Amino acid sequence: MHALANPARFLRIARPATSWLLLVGLALAIGGMVAGLTLTPPDYLQGETVRILYIHVPSAWLGMAGWAGIAAASVSQLVWRHPLAAVAGRAAAPAGATFAAICLVTGSIWGRPTWGTWWEWDGRLTSMLVLFFLYLGYIALGSAERERGGEGRIAAIYGLVGAINLPIIHYSVLWWRTLHQGQSIGLSGSSIDNSILWPLPLTMVGFTCLFGAAVLMRMRAELAETKVEARMRRMGTA
Amino acid sequence: MNPWPFVVAAYAVAILLTAALLLWSFASMRRAEAAADAITRK
């Protein structure tokens, strides 16, 4: 990771990676969604609404993975003072917030025909909503620190403290058995039939690539803005 | 209850929000890199 500490070296890798992630992400996400809508059978209990799974699960994964990335960037910034860590954290936050929002909205839409309610203050739903608000706080804190020329240490500490919410989200379905169903897909296998499950890896990988592309684009934007600001300062003092 | 309006609404939200995120990220990157290139050429 320290090999990428040089912004010029990082940009040499990030420029082609952005295009590839966009292309592969769009192909897999569109392919997976089309397959999920047209090629899989309805579930025997949930019927057609099971198709929301193909967008809800990737968005839940990316909402949580985004904050895990922020926490990793925070450690990298606070411990090793990696020069790109704060940039990476700030770049990951809007993408993570977007996917956390998609997870909440699609879950709510799925809940209405399945549970008979748009919202319930259930452990999983509430902890995911807390994650979305944590993202908003991180975005506000990160931009405020950047505007006043800070190193982003307060945002990094906030990013680490906020990571406490990740195990709460993960274990919420075991700790508080209310409305949200337990884990259907784990490392040891899945309780979902393969005839329904197979498009899910396509959308998982596809949306993850799009997430990566959005983060790289935001990082490139911030590095270019920093370059312009530094040049303007030098011109102002000359 | 017809489930299809719910399925369509969920996909529409996911596609619109993802597209908005990608377009905003792309536009801000292009604008910032164009400004950086212009100031380097000066």
Coordinates of C-alpha atoms in Angstrom, one line a residue:
Chain A
M1 CA 0.0 0.0 0.0
H2 CA 2.9 2.3 0.7
A3 CA 4.0 1.8 -2.9
L4 CA 0.9 4.0 -3.8
A5 CA 1.9 6.7 -1.4
N6 CA 3.2 8.8 -4.2
P7 CA 0.2 10.5 -5.9
A8 CA 1.9 10.4 -9.4
R9 CA 2.4 6.6 -9.1
F10 CA -1.2 6.2 -7.7
L11 CA -2.6 8.2 -10.7
R12 CA -0.7 6.0 -13.2
I13 CA -2.6 3.0 -11.9
A14 CA -5.9 4.8 -11.1
R15 CA -6.5 6.2 -14.6
P16 CA -6.7 2.9 -16.5
A17 CA -8.3 1.2 -13.4
T18 CA -11.2 3.7 -13.4
S19 CA -12.2 2.9 -17.0
W20 CA -11.9 -0.9 -16.5
L21 CA -13.9 -0.8 -13.3
L22 CA -16.6 1.2 -15.0
L23 CA -16.8 -1.1 -18.0
V24 CA -16.7 -4.4 -16.1
G25 CA -19.1 -3.0 -13.4
L26 CA -21.7 -1.8 -15.9
A27 CA -21.6 -5.1 -17.8
L28 CA -21.9 -7.3 -14.7
A29 CA -24.5 -5.1 -12.9
I30 CA -26.7 -4.7 -15.9
G31 CA -26.3 -8.4 -16.8
G32 CA -27.1 -9.5 -13.3
M33 CA -30.2 -7.2 -13.0
V34 CA -31.6 -8.3 -16.3
A35 CA -31.0 -12.0 -15.4
G36 CA -32.6 -11.4 -11.9
L37 CA -35.7 -9.8 -13.5
T38 CA -36.2 -12.2 -16.4
L39 CA -34.4 -15.5 -16.0
T40 CA -35.0 -16.6 -12.4
P41 CA -38.2 -18.2 -11.0
P42 CA -40.3 -16.4 -8.3
D43 CA -39.8 -17.6 -4.8
Y44 CA -42.4 -20.0 -3.4
L45 CA -43.1 -17.7 -0.4
Q46 CA -42.1 -14.1 -1.4
G47 CA -43.2 -14.5 -5.1
E48 CA -41.8 -11.8 -7.5
T49 CA -40.6 -9.5 -4.7
V50 CA -37.6 -11.8 -4.2
R51 CA -36.1 -10.1 -7.3
I52 CA -35.3 -7.0 -5.1
L53 CA -32.6 -9.3 -3.5
Y54 CA -30.3 -8.7 -6.5
I55 CA -30.0 -5.0 -5.7
H56 CA -30.7 -4.9 -1.9
V57 CA -27.9 -7.4 -0.9
P58 CA -25.1 -5.7 -3.0
S59 CA -26.1 -2.3 -1.6
A60 CA -26.1 -3.6 2.0
W61 CA -22.6 -5.1 1.4
L62 CA -21.3 -1.9 -0.1
G63 CA -22.8 0.3 2.6
M64 CA -20.9 -1.7 5.2
A65 CA -17.8 -2.3 3.1
G66 CA -17.6 1.5 2.4
W67 CA -17.3 2.2 6.2
A68 CA -14.8 -0.7 6.6
G69 CA -12.7 1.1 3.9
I70 CA -13.0 4.4 5.8
A71 CA -11.9 2.6 9.0
A72 CA -8.9 1.0 7.2
A73 CA -8.0 4.4 5.7
S74 CA -8.3 6.0 9.2
V75 CA -5.9 3.5 10.7
S76 CA -3.5 4.0 7.7
Q77 CA -3.7 7.8 8.3
L78 CA -3.3 7.8 12.1
V79 CA -0.7 5.0 12.3
W80 CA 1.4 5.3 9.1
R81 CA 0.5 8.8 8.0
H82 CA -0.2 7.5 4.5
P83 CA -0.6 10.7 2.4
L84 CA -3.5 9.3 0.4
A85 CA -5.5 7.8 3.3
A86 CA -7.5 10.9 4.1
V87 CA -8.3 11.4 0.4
A88 CA -9.4 7.7 0.1
G89 CA -11.6 8.0 3.2
R90 CA -13.3 11.2 2.0
A91 CA -13.7 9.6 -1.5
A92 CA -15.3 6.5 -0.1
A93 CA -17.9 8.3 2.0
P94 CA -20.3 9.6 -0.7
A95 CA -20.3 6.2 -2.4
G96 CA -20.9 4.4 0.9
A97 CA -23.7 6.8 1.8
T98 CA -25.4 6.3 -1.6
F99 CA -25.4 2.5 -1.3
A100 CA -26.5 2.6 2.4
A101 CA -29.4 4.8 1.1
I102 CA -30.2 2.3 -1.7
C103 CA -30.2 -0.5 0.9
L104 CA -32.6 1.3 3.1
V105 CA -35.0 2.4 0.4
T106 CA -35.1 -1.0 -1.5
G107 CA -35.5 -2.8 1.9
S108 CA -38.4 -0.5 2.7
I109 CA -40.0 -1.1 -0.7
W110 CA -39.5 -4.9 -0.2
G111 CA -41.0 -4.7 3.3
R112 CA -44.3 -3.2 2.3
P113 CA -45.6 -6.3 0.3
T114 CA -43.7 -8.9 2.4
W115 CA -44.1 -7.6 6.0
G116 CA -47.0 -5.3 5.4
T117 CA -45.1 -2.2 6.6
W118 CA -42.7 0.3 5.0
W119 CA -40.6 0.6 8.2
E120 CA -40.1 -1.0 11.6
W121 CA -37.6 0.0 14.3
D122 CA -36.0 -3.4 14.0
G123 CA -32.3 -3.9 15.0
R124 CA -31.0 -4.4 11.5
L125 CA -33.0 -1.5 9.9
T126 CA -32.2 0.9 12.7
S127 CA -28.4 0.1 12.8
M128 CA -28.3 0.5 9.0
L129 CA -30.1 3.9 9.3
V130 CA -27.5 4.9 11.9
L131 CA -24.8 3.9 9.4
F132 CA -26.3 6.3 6.8
F133 CA -26.3 9.1 9.4
L134 CA -22.7 8.3 10.3
Y135 CA -21.8 8.7 6.6
L136 CA -23.5 12.2 6.5
G137 CA -21.5 13.2 9.6
Y138 CA -18.2 11.9 8.1
I139 CA -18.9 13.8 4.8
A140 CA -19.6 17.0 6.8
L141 CA -16.5 16.6 9.1
G142 CA -14.2 15.6 6.2
S143 CA -15.1 18.6 4.0
A144 CA -15.0 21.0 7.0
E145 CA -11.5 19.8 7.9
R146 CA -10.3 20.0 4.3
E147 CA -11.7 23.6 3.9
R148 CA -9.7 24.8 6.9
G149 CA -6.6 23.0 5.7
G150 CA -6.5 20.3 8.4
E151 CA -4.9 16.9 8.1
G152 CA -8.3 15.1 8.6
R153 CA -7.3 13.5 11.9
I154 CA -10.7 14.3 13.6
A155 CA -12.5 12.6 10.6
A156 CA -10.2 9.7 10.9
I157 CA -10.9 9.2 14.6
Y158 CA -14.7 9.5 13.8
G159 CA -14.2 6.9 11.1
L160 CA -12.6 4.5 13.6
V161 CA -15.3 5.1 16.3
G162 CA -18.1 4.7 13.7
A163 CA -16.7 1.2 12.8
I164 CA -18.3 0.0 16.1
N165 CA -21.6 0.0 14.2
L166 CA -20.4 -2.6 11.7
P167 CA -20.6 -5.7 14.0
I168 CA -23.8 -4.3 15.4
I169 CA -25.4 -4.3 11.9
H170 CA -24.0 -7.8 11.2
Y171 CA -25.1 -9.4 14.5
S172 CA -28.3 -7.4 14.9
V173 CA -30.4 -10.3 13.4
L174 CA -29.0 -12.6 16.0
W175 CA -29.2 -10.2 19.0
W176 CA -32.7 -8.8 18.4
R177 CA -34.9 -11.3 16.6
T178 CA -37.7 -9.0 15.4
L179 CA -38.7 -8.5 11.8
H180 CA -35.7 -8.8 9.6
Q181 CA -34.9 -12.4 8.7
G182 CA -31.6 -14.0 9.8
Q183 CA -28.5 -14.5 7.6
S184 CA -29.4 -16.4 4.3
I185 CA -25.9 -16.4 2.8
G186 CA -22.8 -17.2 4.7
L187 CA -19.2 -18.5 4.1
S188 CA -20.5 -22.1 4.6
G189 CA -23.2 -21.8 2.0
S190 CA -26.7 -20.4 1.3
S191 CA -30.2 -21.3 2.3
I192 CA -31.4 -19.8 -1.1
D193 CA -31.9 -22.2 -3.9
N194 CA -29.3 -22.0 -6.7
S195 CA -32.0 -21.3 -9.4
I196 CA -32.7 -18.0 -7.6
L197 CA -29.2 -17.3 -6.3
W198 CA -27.0 -17.4 -9.4
P199 CA -27.5 -13.7 -10.7
L200 CA -26.5 -12.4 -7.2
P201 CA -22.7 -12.8 -7.6
L202 CA -23.0 -10.9 -10.9
T203 CA -24.7 -7.8 -9.2
M204 CA -22.4 -8.2 -6.2
V205 CA -19.2 -8.0 -8.3
G206 CA -20.7 -5.5 -10.7
F207 CA -21.9 -2.9 -8.1
T208 CA -18.6 -3.4 -6.2
C209 CA -16.7 -2.5 -9.4
L210 CA -18.9 0.6 -9.8
F211 CA -18.3 1.5 -6.2
G212 CA -14.5 1.2 -6.8
A213 CA -14.8 3.4 -10.0
A214 CA -16.7 6.1 -8.0
V215 CA -14.1 6.1 -5.3
L216 CA -11.2 6.4 -7.8
M217 CA -12.9 9.2 -9.6
R218 CA -13.5 11.1 -6.4
M219 CA -9.8 10.6 -5.4
R220 CA -8.6 11.8 -8.8
A221 CA -10.9 14.9 -8.4
E222 CA -9.5 15.7 -5.0
L223 CA -5.9 15.2 -6.0
A224 CA -6.4 17.5 -9.0
E225 CA -8.2 20.1 -6.8
T226 CA -5.3 20.0 -4.3
K227 CA -2.8 20.5 -7.2
V228 CA -4.8 23.6 -8.4
E229 CA -5.0 25.0 -4.8
A230 CA -1.2 24.5 -4.3
R231 CA -0.4 26.2 -7.6
M232 CA -2.7 29.2 -6.8
R233 CA -1.1 29.6 -3.4
R234 CA 2.4 29.6 -5.0
M235 CA 1.2 32.2 -7.5
G236 CA -0.3 34.3 -4.7
T237 CA 2.9 34.3 -2.7
A238 CA 5.2 34.9 -5.7
Chain B
M1 CA -51.2 -7.1 -4.0
N2 CA -49.5 -6.9 -7.4
P3 CA -45.7 -7.1 -6.5
W4 CA -44.3 -5.7 -9.8
P5 CA -44.8 -2.0 -9.0
F6 CA -42.6 -2.6 -5.9
V7 CA -40.0 -4.5 -7.9
V8 CA -39.9 -1.7 -10.5
A9 CA -39.7 1.0 -7.9
A10 CA -36.8 -0.7 -6.1
Y11 CA -34.8 -1.2 -9.3
A12 CA -35.5 2.4 -10.4
V13 CA -34.2 3.8 -7.1
A14 CA -31.1 1.7 -7.3
I15 CA -30.3 2.5 -10.9
L16 CA -31.1 6.3 -10.5
L17 CA -29.0 6.7 -7.3
T18 CA -26.0 4.7 -8.7
A19 CA -26.2 6.6 -12.0
A20 CA -26.3 9.9 -10.1
L21 CA -23.3 8.9 -8.0
L22 CA -21.2 7.9 -11.1
L23 CA -22.2 11.0 -13.1
W24 CA -21.4 13.3 -10.2
S25 CA -18.0 11.6 -9.6
F26 CA -17.2 11.7 -13.3
A27 CA -18.2 15.3 -13.8
S28 CA -16.2 16.5 -10.7
M29 CA -13.2 14.5 -11.8
R30 CA -13.2 15.9 -15.3
R31 CA -13.7 19.5 -14.1
A32 CA -10.9 19.2 -11.5
E33 CA -8.5 17.5 -13.9
A34 CA -9.2 20.0 -16.7
A35 CA -8.5 22.9 -14.2
A36 CA -5.3 21.2 -13.1
D37 CA -4.1 20.6 -16.7
A38 CA -5.0 24.3 -17.6
I39 CA -3.0 25.6 -14.6
T40 CA 0.0 23.3 -15.5
R41 CA 0.1 24.6 -19.1
K42 CA 0.2 28.3 -17.9

